[in-house]
Coordinates of C-alpha atoms in Angstrom, one line a residue:
M1169 CA 75.2 48.7 75.3
P1170 CA 78.6 50.4 74.8
S1171 CA 81.6 48.4 75.6
L1172 CA 83.8 49.3 78.6
C1173 CA 87.5 48.7 79.2
A1174 CA 89.5 49.3 82.5
I1175 CA 93.2 50.4 82.3
I1176 CA 95.5 49.9 85.3
L1177 CA 99.2 51.0 85.3
T1178 CA 101.4 48.9 87.6
H1179 CA 104.9 48.8 89.0
N1180 CA 105.6 46.6 92.1
S1181 CA 101.9 47.1 93.1
S1182 CA 101.3 43.7 94.8
D1183 CA 100.3 45.4 98.1
T1184 CA 97.2 47.1 96.6
L1185 CA 96.6 45.5 93.2
E1186 CA 94.3 42.6 94.3
K1187 CA 91.9 45.0 96.1
C1188 CA 91.9 47.2 93.0
L1189 CA 91.2 44.3 90.6
E1190 CA 88.5 42.8 92.9
S1191 CA 86.6 46.1 92.7
I1192 CA 86.5 46.0 88.9
K1193 CA 86.2 42.3 88.2
W1194 CA 82.7 42.8 86.8
I1195 CA 84.3 44.6 83.8
T1196 CA 84.9 42.0 81.1
D1197 CA 87.9 43.8 79.5
I1198 CA 90.7 44.7 81.9
V1199 CA 94.1 45.9 80.6
V1200 CA 97.2 46.0 82.9
V1201 CA 100.2 47.9 81.7
D1202 CA 103.3 47.0 83.7
S1203 CA 106.6 48.9 83.7
G1204 CA 108.9 46.1 85.0
S1205 CA 107.6 44.8 88.4
T1206 CA 109.8 42.5 90.3
D1207 CA 107.3 41.5 93.0
K1208 CA 104.1 39.4 92.6
T1209 CA 102.2 42.1 90.6
I1210 CA 102.1 40.1 87.4
E1211 CA 101.1 36.9 89.2
I1212 CA 98.1 38.7 90.8
A1213 CA 97.1 40.4 87.6
K1214 CA 97.0 37.0 85.7
T1215 CA 94.2 35.8 88.1
Y1216 CA 91.9 38.6 86.8
T1217 CA 92.9 39.2 83.1
D1218 CA 95.1 37.8 80.3
R1219 CA 95.6 41.3 78.8
I1220 CA 98.9 42.2 80.5
Y1221 CA 101.4 44.3 78.6
Y1222 CA 104.9 45.6 79.4
N1223 CA 106.0 49.1 78.4
K1224 CA 109.0 51.1 79.7
Y1225 CA 107.8 54.0 81.9
I1226 CA 108.6 57.5 80.7
N1227 CA 105.8 59.5 82.3
Y1228 CA 102.2 59.0 83.3
G1229 CA 100.7 60.6 80.2
K1230 CA 102.8 58.6 77.7
Q1231 CA 102.1 55.4 79.5
L1232 CA 98.3 55.9 79.3
N1233 CA 98.5 57.0 75.6
W1234 CA 100.4 53.9 74.8
A1235 CA 97.6 51.8 76.4
L1236 CA 94.8 53.7 74.7
K1237 CA 96.2 52.7 71.3
R1238 CA 95.7 49.0 72.1
I1239 CA 92.1 49.3 73.1
T1240 CA 89.0 49.2 70.9
S1241 CA 86.3 49.6 73.5
D1242 CA 83.8 52.5 73.4
W1243 CA 84.5 53.7 76.9
I1244 CA 87.6 53.8 79.1
L1245 CA 87.9 53.6 82.9
V1246 CA 91.3 54.5 84.3
V1247 CA 92.1 53.2 87.7
D1248 CA 95.4 53.5 89.6
S1249 CA 96.7 50.3 91.2
D1250 CA 96.3 51.8 94.7
E1251 CA 92.7 52.7 94.1
A1252 CA 89.4 50.7 94.4
L1253 CA 85.8 51.4 93.4
T1254 CA 83.1 51.5 96.0
A1255 CA 80.0 49.4 95.5
E1256 CA 78.0 52.6 94.8
L1257 CA 80.4 53.8 92.1
S1258 CA 80.4 50.4 90.4
R1259 CA 76.5 50.4 90.4
N1260 CA 76.4 53.8 88.9
I1261 CA 78.9 53.0 86.2
R1262 CA 77.0 49.9 85.1
K1263 CA 73.8 51.8 85.2
L1264 CA 75.3 54.6 83.1
M1265 CA 76.6 52.1 80.4
R1266 CA 73.1 50.6 80.1
N1267 CA 71.5 54.0 79.6
R1268 CA 74.0 55.1 76.9
P1269 CA 75.7 58.2 78.5
V1270 CA 75.5 61.6 76.8
P1271 CA 78.6 63.4 78.1
N1272 CA 82.0 62.4 76.7
G1273 CA 83.6 62.1 80.2
Y1274 CA 82.8 61.8 83.9
Y1275 CA 84.5 63.1 87.0
I1276 CA 84.7 60.7 90.0
A1277 CA 85.1 61.8 93.6
R1278 CA 88.3 60.3 95.0
R1279 CA 88.4 59.7 98.8
N1280 CA 92.1 59.8 99.9
Y1281 CA 93.4 57.9 102.9
F1282 CA 96.5 58.8 104.8
L1283 CA 98.1 56.4 107.3
G1284 CA 95.0 54.3 107.2
K1285 CA 92.5 57.2 108.0
P1286 CA 90.2 59.0 105.5
V1287 CA 91.1 62.7 105.0
N1288 CA 87.8 64.5 104.6
Y1289 CA 89.2 68.1 104.5
C1290 CA 92.6 69.7 103.6
G1291 CA 91.3 69.9 100.0
W1292 CA 91.7 66.1 99.7
Y1293 CA 87.9 65.4 99.4
P1294 CA 86.1 65.4 97.1
D1295 CA 89.2 65.1 94.9
H1296 CA 87.5 65.0 91.5
V1297 CA 89.4 63.2 88.8
L1298 CA 88.3 62.6 85.2
R1299 CA 88.6 58.8 84.9
L1300 CA 85.6 57.6 82.8
F1301 CA 85.5 58.8 79.2
R1302 CA 84.9 57.9 75.5
R1303 CA 87.9 56.4 73.8
D1304 CA 87.5 58.3 70.5
G1305 CA 89.6 61.4 70.4
A1306 CA 90.8 61.0 74.0
V1307 CA 94.5 61.7 74.6
Y1308 CA 96.5 62.4 77.8
K1309 CA 98.8 65.4 78.2
D1310 CA 102.5 64.6 77.9
R1311 CA 103.4 65.6 81.5
E1312 CA 105.7 64.2 84.1
L1313 CA 103.1 64.2 86.8
G1314 CA 99.3 64.6 87.3
S1315 CA 98.5 64.2 83.6
S1316 CA 94.9 64.7 82.7
V1317 CA 92.9 63.5 79.7
E1318 CA 91.9 66.0 77.0
L1319 CA 88.3 65.5 75.7
K1320 CA 86.0 67.2 73.2
G1321 CA 82.5 67.7 74.4
S1322 CA 80.6 67.9 77.7
E1323 CA 81.6 66.4 81.0
G1324 CA 79.5 65.1 83.9
Y1325 CA 79.9 63.9 87.5
L1326 CA 79.3 60.4 88.9
K1327 CA 78.0 59.5 92.4
G1328 CA 80.2 57.1 94.4
D1329 CA 83.8 57.3 95.6
L1330 CA 87.1 56.0 94.3
I1331 CA 89.0 54.9 97.4
H1332 CA 92.7 55.9 97.2
Q1333 CA 95.2 54.5 99.6
P1334 CA 98.6 55.7 98.2
Y1335 CA 100.9 55.4 101.3
R1336 CA 101.5 52.4 103.6
N1337 CA 103.4 54.5 106.1
L1338 CA 105.6 57.7 106.2
E1339 CA 108.6 55.8 104.9
H1340 CA 106.6 54.8 101.8
Y1341 CA 105.3 58.4 101.5
F1342 CA 108.8 59.9 101.4
C1343 CA 109.9 57.3 98.8
K1344 CA 107.2 58.6 96.5
F1345 CA 107.7 62.1 97.7
N1346 CA 111.2 62.2 96.4
K1347 CA 110.2 60.9 93.0
Y1348 CA 107.2 63.2 92.6
T1349 CA 109.1 66.3 93.6
D1350 CA 111.7 65.5 91.0
F1351 CA 108.9 65.3 88.4
A1352 CA 107.3 68.5 89.7
A1353 CA 110.7 70.4 89.5
K1354 CA 111.1 69.3 85.9
E1355 CA 107.6 70.7 85.0
I1356 CA 108.6 74.0 86.7
L1357 CA 111.8 74.2 84.6
K1358 CA 109.9 73.5 81.4
K1359 CA 107.8 76.6 82.1
K1360 CA 111.0 78.7 82.5
H1361 CA 110.0 80.1 85.9
R1362 CA 112.5 82.0 87.8
I1363 CA 112.8 80.7 91.4
G1364 CA 112.8 83.4 94.0
I1365 CA 112.5 83.7 97.8
S1366 CA 108.8 83.9 97.6
H1367 CA 108.6 80.4 96.1
L1368 CA 110.7 79.0 98.9
I1369 CA 109.1 80.8 101.8
L1370 CA 105.8 82.5 101.0
W1371 CA 104.3 79.8 98.8
P1372 CA 104.9 76.9 101.2
F1373 CA 103.4 79.0 104.0
G1374 CA 100.4 79.9 101.7
K1375 CA 99.9 76.2 100.9
F1376 CA 99.7 75.3 104.6
F1377 CA 97.3 78.2 105.3
K1378 CA 95.1 77.2 102.4
M1379 CA 95.0 73.5 103.4
Y1380 CA 94.7 74.0 107.1
I1381 CA 92.5 77.1 107.4
L1382 CA 90.7 77.7 104.1
K1383 CA 90.1 74.0 103.4
R1384 CA 89.4 73.3 107.1
G1385 CA 92.2 70.8 107.6
F1386 CA 92.0 71.4 111.3
L1387 CA 88.8 69.3 111.3
D1388 CA 90.9 66.2 110.4
G1389 CA 92.7 66.4 113.7
I1390 CA 96.4 65.2 113.9
V1391 CA 96.2 63.6 110.5
G1392 CA 95.1 67.0 109.1
I1393 CA 98.1 68.7 110.6
V1394 CA 100.5 66.1 109.2
V1395 CA 98.9 66.3 105.7
C1396 CA 99.0 70.1 105.6
A1397 CA 102.6 70.2 106.9
L1398 CA 103.7 67.7 104.3
G1399 CA 101.8 69.6 101.6
A1400 CA 103.7 72.8 102.5
F1401 CA 107.0 70.8 102.5
Y1402 CA 106.1 69.4 99.1
M1403 CA 105.6 72.9 97.7
F1404 CA 109.0 74.0 99.2
S1405 CA 110.9 70.9 97.9
K1406 CA 109.8 71.1 94.3
Y1407 CA 110.9 74.7 94.0
A1408 CA 114.1 74.0 96.0
K1409 CA 114.9 71.2 93.5
A1410 CA 114.2 73.4 90.5
W1411 CA 116.4 76.1 92.1
E1412 CA 119.2 73.6 92.7
T1413 CA 119.1 72.7 89.0
T1414 CA 119.2 76.3 87.7
H1415 CA 122.1 77.0 90.0
S1416 CA 124.1 73.9 89.1
I1417 CA 127.0 73.9 86.7
G1418 CA 125.8 73.2 83.2
F1419 CA 122.3 74.6 83.4
K1420 CA 121.7 76.9 80.5
G1421 CA 118.4 78.3 81.5
I1422 CA 116.8 81.3 82.9
E1423 CA 119.3 83.5 84.9
K1424 CA 119.9 87.0 83.7
P1425 CA 123.4 87.7 82.4
Q1426 CA 125.5 89.5 85.0
K1427 CA 128.3 91.9 84.6
K1428 CA 131.6 90.5 85.9
K1429 CA 132.5 92.2 89.2
E1430 CA 135.6 91.1 91.1
K1431 CA 137.0 91.9 94.5
T1432 CA 140.6 91.1 94.1
Q1433 CA 143.4 91.7 96.6
K1434 CA 147.1 91.5 96.3
I1435 CA 148.4 89.5 99.2
N1436 CA 152.0 89.2 100.2
D1437 CA 153.0 85.5 100.4
G1438 CA 155.0 86.2 103.5
E1439 CA 151.8 87.2 105.4
V1440 CA 150.1 83.9 104.8
K1441 CA 151.2 81.1 107.1
K1442 CA 148.1 79.0 107.2
I1443 CA 145.4 78.3 104.5
I1444 CA 142.1 76.5 104.8
I1445 CA 140.4 75.1 101.7
R1446 CA 136.7 74.0 101.7
S1447 CA 136.7 71.1 99.3
V1448 CA 133.9 70.2 96.9
N1449 CA 131.6 67.3 97.6
W1450 CA 132.0 65.2 94.4
I1451 CA 135.0 62.9 93.9
G1452 CA 135.5 63.9 90.3
D1453 CA 135.3 67.6 91.2
A1454 CA 137.8 67.0 94.0
V1455 CA 140.3 65.6 91.6
M1456 CA 139.7 68.6 89.3
T1457 CA 140.6 71.0 92.1
T1458 CA 144.1 69.6 92.4
P1459 CA 145.8 71.9 89.7
A1460 CA 144.3 74.9 91.6
I1461 CA 145.7 73.6 94.9
T1462 CA 149.1 73.0 93.3
Q1463 CA 149.2 76.6 92.1
L1464 CA 148.0 77.9 95.5
A1465 CA 150.9 76.0 97.2
K1466 CA 153.3 77.6 94.7
N1467 CA 151.9 81.1 95.2
F1468 CA 152.3 80.7 99.0
P1469 CA 155.3 78.3 99.4
H1470 CA 155.7 78.9 103.2
A1471 CA 152.1 78.3 104.1
K1472 CA 150.6 75.2 105.6
I1473 CA 147.5 74.0 103.8
A1474 CA 144.5 72.3 105.5
I1475 CA 141.6 70.9 103.5
V1476 CA 138.1 70.5 104.9
G1477 CA 135.6 68.2 103.1
K1478 CA 133.4 65.2 103.2
E1479 CA 134.7 61.9 104.4
W1480 CA 134.2 60.2 101.0
T1481 CA 136.6 62.7 99.2
R1482 CA 139.4 62.4 101.8
D1483 CA 141.3 59.7 99.9
V1484 CA 141.7 62.0 96.9
F1485 CA 144.0 64.3 99.0
I1486 CA 145.6 61.8 101.3
S1487 CA 148.8 61.4 99.3
N1488 CA 149.0 65.0 98.0
S1489 CA 152.3 66.5 99.1
F1490 CA 150.9 70.0 98.9
I1491 CA 148.3 69.3 101.6
D1492 CA 149.5 69.3 105.3
D1493 CA 146.2 68.4 107.0
I1494 CA 142.8 66.9 106.1
V1495 CA 139.8 67.6 108.3
T1496 CA 136.6 65.7 107.6
C1497 CA 133.4 67.7 108.1
N1498 CA 130.3 65.7 107.9
P1499 CA 128.5 66.7 111.1
K1500 CA 125.4 64.8 112.1
N1501 CA 123.9 67.7 114.1
F1502 CA 124.4 71.4 115.0
F1503 CA 126.6 70.7 118.0
E1504 CA 129.1 68.6 116.0
Y1505 CA 129.3 71.4 113.5
I1506 CA 130.1 73.9 116.3
R1507 CA 132.8 71.5 117.6
V1508 CA 134.5 71.4 114.1
I1509 CA 134.3 75.3 113.9
K1510 CA 135.9 75.7 117.3
K1511 CA 138.7 73.3 116.4
L1512 CA 139.4 75.2 113.1
R1513 CA 139.3 78.6 114.8
K1514 CA 142.2 77.6 117.1
E1515 CA 144.4 77.3 113.9
K1516 CA 144.0 81.0 113.2
F1517 CA 144.0 80.7 109.4
D1518 CA 145.2 83.6 107.3
M1519 CA 143.3 82.6 104.2
G1520 CA 140.3 80.5 103.2
I1521 CA 139.4 79.2 99.8
A1522 CA 135.8 78.1 99.0
F1523 CA 135.7 75.9 96.0
P1524 CA 131.9 75.0 96.3
N1525 CA 129.3 77.6 95.5
S1526 CA 127.2 76.9 98.6
F1527 CA 126.3 79.5 101.2
S1528 CA 127.5 77.0 103.9
S1529 CA 131.0 76.8 102.5
A1530 CA 131.5 80.6 102.7
L1531 CA 129.9 80.6 106.1
L1532 CA 132.4 78.0 107.3
L1533 CA 135.3 80.2 106.2
F1534 CA 133.8 83.2 107.9
L1535 CA 133.2 81.3 111.2
T1536 CA 136.8 80.0 111.3
G1537 CA 138.0 83.6 111.3
A1538 CA 140.1 83.4 108.2
K1539 CA 141.4 86.9 107.3
H1540 CA 141.1 86.6 103.5
R1541 CA 138.1 84.6 102.2
V1542 CA 138.1 83.8 98.5
G1543 CA 135.4 82.3 96.3
Y1544 CA 132.6 82.9 93.8
K1545 CA 130.0 85.5 94.7
T1546 CA 126.9 83.2 94.5
N1547 CA 123.9 82.3 96.5
C1548 CA 123.7 85.6 98.5
R1549 CA 127.1 84.9 100.2
G1550 CA 129.1 87.8 98.8
F1551 CA 129.1 89.6 102.2
L1552 CA 131.0 86.5 103.7
L1553 CA 133.8 86.8 101.2
N1554 CA 136.2 89.7 100.9
V1555 CA 138.0 88.4 97.7
S1556 CA 135.4 87.3 95.2
T1557 CA 134.2 87.2 91.6
Q1558 CA 130.9 86.7 89.8
R1559 CA 130.2 83.2 88.5
T1560 CA 129.4 84.3 84.9
K1561 CA 127.8 82.1 82.2
E1562 CA 131.1 82.3 80.4
I1563 CA 132.9 80.6 83.3
E1564 CA 130.0 78.1 83.8
F1565 CA 129.5 77.0 80.3
N1566 CA 132.6 77.8 78.2
A1567 CA 135.5 77.2 80.5
L1568 CA 136.9 73.8 81.4
R1569 CA 135.9 72.5 84.9
I1570 CA 139.6 72.7 85.9
D1571 CA 139.6 76.4 85.0
Y1572 CA 136.5 77.0 87.0
F1573 CA 138.6 76.3 90.2
I1574 CA 141.8 77.8 88.9
N1575 CA 139.9 81.1 88.4
I1576 CA 139.3 81.3 92.2
V1577 CA 143.0 80.9 93.0
S1578 CA 144.0 83.4 90.3
L1579 CA 142.2 86.1 92.3
I1580 CA 145.0 86.1 94.9
G1581 CA 148.0 84.9 92.8
K1582 CA 149.4 83.6 89.5
R1583 CA 147.6 81.2 87.3
P1584 CA 149.2 77.8 86.8
A1585 CA 151.3 77.1 83.7
N1586 CA 149.6 73.8 83.1
R1587 CA 146.4 71.9 84.2
K1588 CA 148.1 68.7 85.4
L1589 CA 146.0 66.7 87.8
V1590 CA 147.6 65.5 91.0
L1591 CA 146.6 62.1 92.4
N1592 CA 149.1 59.8 94.0
V1593 CA 148.6 56.1 94.9
S1594 CA 149.1 55.6 98.6
E1595 CA 151.2 52.7 99.9
H1596 CA 148.0 51.2 101.3
G1597 CA 146.4 51.5 97.8
K1598 CA 149.3 49.8 96.1
A1599 CA 149.3 46.9 98.7
F1600 CA 145.6 46.4 98.3
A1601 CA 145.7 46.3 94.5
K1602 CA 148.5 43.8 94.6
R1603 CA 146.7 41.5 97.1
F1604 CA 143.3 41.9 95.3
L1605 CA 144.7 40.8 91.9
K1606 CA 146.6 37.9 93.4
E1607 CA 143.6 36.6 95.2
N1608 CA 141.6 36.7 92.0
K1609 CA 144.4 35.0 90.0
I1610 CA 145.2 38.0 87.8
N1611 CA 148.9 38.1 86.9
R1612 CA 151.2 40.9 85.8
V1613 CA 151.1 39.7 82.2
D1614 CA 147.3 39.8 82.0
T1615 CA 145.5 42.7 80.3
V1616 CA 143.3 44.2 82.9
I1617 CA 140.4 46.3 81.8
G1618 CA 138.2 48.2 84.2
F1619 CA 134.5 48.8 83.7
N1620 CA 132.7 51.5 85.8
P1621 CA 129.0 51.2 84.7
G1622 CA 127.5 53.4 87.4
A1623 CA 127.4 57.1 88.3
A1624 CA 126.7 58.7 91.7
Y1625 CA 125.1 61.7 90.0
G1626 CA 122.3 59.7 88.5
K1627 CA 121.2 57.0 86.0
A1628 CA 121.2 59.4 83.0
K1629 CA 125.0 59.2 82.9
C1630 CA 125.1 55.4 82.7
W1631 CA 125.6 53.5 79.4
P1632 CA 123.1 50.6 79.4
V1633 CA 124.2 47.5 81.3
K1634 CA 123.2 45.2 78.4
K1635 CA 125.7 47.0 76.2
Y1636 CA 128.5 46.6 78.8
V1637 CA 127.7 42.9 78.9
E1638 CA 128.0 42.6 75.1
L1639 CA 131.2 44.6 75.1
G1640 CA 132.7 42.6 77.9
K1641 CA 131.9 39.3 76.1
N1642 CA 133.6 40.6 72.9
L1643 CA 136.7 41.7 74.7
I1644 CA 137.1 38.4 76.6
K1645 CA 136.6 36.4 73.4
T1646 CA 138.9 38.5 71.2
Y1647 CA 141.6 39.6 73.6
N1648 CA 141.3 37.2 76.6
V1649 CA 141.2 40.2 78.9
K1650 CA 140.6 40.2 82.6
L1651 CA 137.6 42.4 83.5
V1652 CA 137.4 44.2 86.9
L1653 CA 134.0 45.9 87.7
F1654 CA 134.2 49.1 89.7
G1655 CA 131.5 51.0 91.6
G1656 CA 130.4 52.4 94.9
P1657 CA 128.2 50.8 97.5
H1658 CA 125.0 52.3 96.0
E1659 CA 125.9 50.8 92.6
Q1660 CA 126.2 47.2 93.9
N1661 CA 123.0 46.0 92.2
L1662 CA 124.0 47.5 88.9
V1663 CA 127.4 45.9 89.0
N1664 CA 125.9 42.5 90.1
A1665 CA 123.6 42.6 87.1
L1666 CA 126.5 43.2 84.8
A1667 CA 128.5 40.4 86.4
R1668 CA 125.5 38.0 85.9
G1669 CA 125.3 39.0 82.3
L1670 CA 129.0 38.2 81.9
R1671 CA 128.4 34.8 83.6
N1672 CA 130.8 35.9 86.3
K1673 CA 133.7 35.9 83.9
C1674 CA 134.9 39.0 85.7
V1675 CA 136.1 40.2 89.1
V1676 CA 133.8 42.4 91.1
A1677 CA 135.5 45.1 93.1
A1678 CA 132.4 47.2 93.7
G1679 CA 131.3 47.4 97.3
K1680 CA 134.6 45.8 98.4
T1681 CA 136.9 48.8 98.2
T1682 CA 137.5 52.1 99.8
L1683 CA 138.3 55.1 97.5
Q1684 CA 142.0 54.6 98.4
D1685 CA 141.7 50.9 97.4
S1686 CA 140.0 51.8 94.1
I1687 CA 142.7 54.3 93.2
G1688 CA 145.3 51.6 93.6
L1689 CA 143.3 49.2 91.6
V1690 CA 142.5 51.7 88.7
N1691 CA 146.2 52.3 88.5
K1692 CA 146.7 48.6 87.6
C1693 CA 144.3 48.7 84.6
K1694 CA 145.7 48.8 81.1
L1695 CA 142.4 50.5 80.0
F1696 CA 139.4 52.0 81.8
V1697 CA 135.8 52.3 80.4
T1698 CA 133.5 54.6 82.2
G1699 CA 130.9 57.4 82.0
D1700 CA 131.2 60.9 83.2
T1701 CA 131.7 60.2 86.9
G1702 CA 134.4 60.3 89.6
P1703 CA 136.5 57.3 88.5
L1704 CA 136.9 58.9 85.1
Y1705 CA 138.9 61.7 86.7
I1706 CA 140.8 59.3 88.9
A1707 CA 141.9 57.2 85.8
S1708 CA 142.8 60.4 83.9
A1709 CA 144.9 61.7 86.8
L1710 CA 146.7 58.4 87.0
M1711 CA 147.4 58.6 83.2
V1712 CA 145.5 55.3 82.6
P1713 CA 144.2 55.0 79.0
T1714 CA 140.6 55.8 79.4
L1715 CA 137.5 55.6 77.2
A1716 CA 134.7 57.9 78.5
I1717 CA 131.1 57.6 77.3
F1718 CA 129.2 60.9 77.7
G1719 CA 125.5 61.4 77.6
P1720 CA 123.7 64.2 79.5
T1721 CA 126.8 66.3 80.1
D1722 CA 129.0 68.3 77.8
P1723 CA 132.5 66.8 77.3
D1724 CA 133.9 70.1 76.0
T1725 CA 133.5 71.7 79.4
V1726 CA 133.6 68.8 81.8
T1727 CA 136.5 66.7 80.6
I1728 CA 140.2 67.4 80.9
P1729 CA 143.0 67.8 78.3
S1730 CA 144.7 64.4 78.3
E1731 CA 146.5 62.4 75.7
K1732 CA 145.3 59.2 77.4
L1733 CA 141.6 60.1 77.2
R1734 CA 139.2 59.3 74.4
V1735 CA 135.6 60.4 74.4
I1736 CA 132.4 59.1 72.7
Y1737 CA 129.6 61.6 72.7
K1738 CA 126.4 61.6 70.7
K1739 CA 124.9 65.1 70.6
V1740 CA 121.2 64.7 70.2
S1741 CA 118.4 67.3 70.1
C1742 CA 118.0 67.5 73.9
S1743 CA 121.7 67.4 74.9
P1744 CA 123.4 68.5 77.0
C1745 CA 120.5 68.4 79.5
F1746 CA 122.5 67.8 82.7
L1747 CA 119.6 65.9 84.2
R1748 CA 120.1 63.1 86.8
E1749 CA 117.4 60.8 85.2
C1750 CA 116.3 60.9 81.5
P1751 CA 112.6 61.7 81.1
N1752 CA 112.6 60.4 77.5
T1753 CA 114.3 57.5 75.8
H1754 CA 117.9 58.0 76.9
K1755 CA 118.8 58.6 73.2
C1756 CA 122.2 60.1 73.9
M1757 CA 123.4 56.8 75.5
E1758 CA 121.3 54.4 73.4
E1759 CA 122.9 55.7 70.2
V1760 CA 126.4 54.7 71.4
S1761 CA 126.8 51.3 69.9
V1762 CA 128.8 48.4 71.2
E1763 CA 130.6 48.2 67.9
E1764 CA 131.8 51.8 68.1
V1765 CA 133.1 51.3 71.7
F1766 CA 134.7 48.0 70.8
T1767 CA 136.5 49.5 67.8
K1768 CA 137.9 52.4 69.9
I1769 CA 139.1 49.9 72.5
S1770 CA 140.7 47.7 69.9
K1771 CA 142.6 50.6 68.5
R1772 CA 143.9 51.4 72.0
M1773 CA 144.8 47.7 72.6
R1774 CA 147.0 47.8 69.4
E1775 CA 148.7 51.0 70.7
F1776 CA 150.0 49.4 73.9
A1777 CA 150.2 45.8 72.7

């Protein structure tokens, strides 16, 4: 009788794993491949098998191919941790093994459950998946999502269901939804598809129609409506995310080159009494707009400037002498948005500047009634702007990020003579920094080095924590420095892991500071180590000696000209990719050694010693 091995991939699967393993305990060889579970997954797995492996998860196909190399059995049964075999299916598999099967693989009908109820229609049943196959020559496709095994020879079908209960509740569904739509968007980008209106409107509608009408989802009742609606939303989201990537700065993909068209206008500075600026949403980008704001103030010296932006960017502008008013615009609903618009309309602005490329930023300027509305002609918003220019590939990929914003201001005035960033430390920030250092027994004579290991953009921009730990230990041992760990509220776990690695021989500021506090604290650092994220631009603007470690982004277009800034960048075959999470081995960051970073820091230490 041919030998059979079952493979299960796990990651924090304690809720469903026991039921899964119980259904296949009759199989003598069970292999569990875990990707770093922190719950009771491994503990549960040990009660059924001793063949438990760890492998870092890259994608579904690679994980299974890694497992296949470690198996010598004749036949393979792949079962997800949230699946279980019915008694009928188990009997048929055992019977098949005794009779020596002829086909090289077998499809199994998967019965999917949603919110505890079986979904019999909507195209969800029978959801045939190829899960039982001969090991020889079998290989999984290297795909982000929904990878299938490639076989040579014939295929058959088995009777009996594979019970699949993937979601505990809607909250759990949307946690997986976000991850799966990210993977699906990456697959779309690999195929170089151009995203159009049909993908965002017609295809989701077609998906709902297919599931609810053609696949008779209406027979599943309320659950059927929910499943079909979520299926349509999934279709919309994956294309929307792919579109977002192709229209973000740094994507060198599939858009056709456009001829540069500008609508410029000579405006008398005496006519402009009030200017409104719609700020960008990222802290680093907000800092990068300050040279353009400075020049705008010089072009229209008699005008009052108000800036509208998200609450988290407010502190970037709070001490800027060129800005007269700051309006936070983070409405929770439509009625709050209307109240903000009404408030701004009363000011009767003569000019509006849209630094972001979004449709909503141009719409805000239009609704405020600003006479002259200036910005890039992107995302079908050209009719809302009367002074505009095309966002060409040359501007996107060859110009410095600072010049990207300066180019907008130059449409209605002179270009600035320099690109100096403007960021002042407020009195509140100075007082906080002084108090914080005193409370943590850090004196004026101490050498304070700031570490900023996280990045709001995504994990791909982060140098590994283990390397920060080794670097920190070397700096403390060699130079007796005082380390201060920076980060936002969402990076608290990352910073805490770094602090534990340093055995708490550091001071944690992450999660304890506002942006205004952080600016004051960064200003007290003798040296700052970070990735390509907001604090990099804060440190550079404050003229703090900074070492920036770049990975998925291009330092030639993102960074700023500064004598105080040093950059480490390993250009690998896939860089710059501008992805939020690395789908591969994070080679661009892994290749940056601790020794190289330590050597650069040591050189800077000697410079200001």
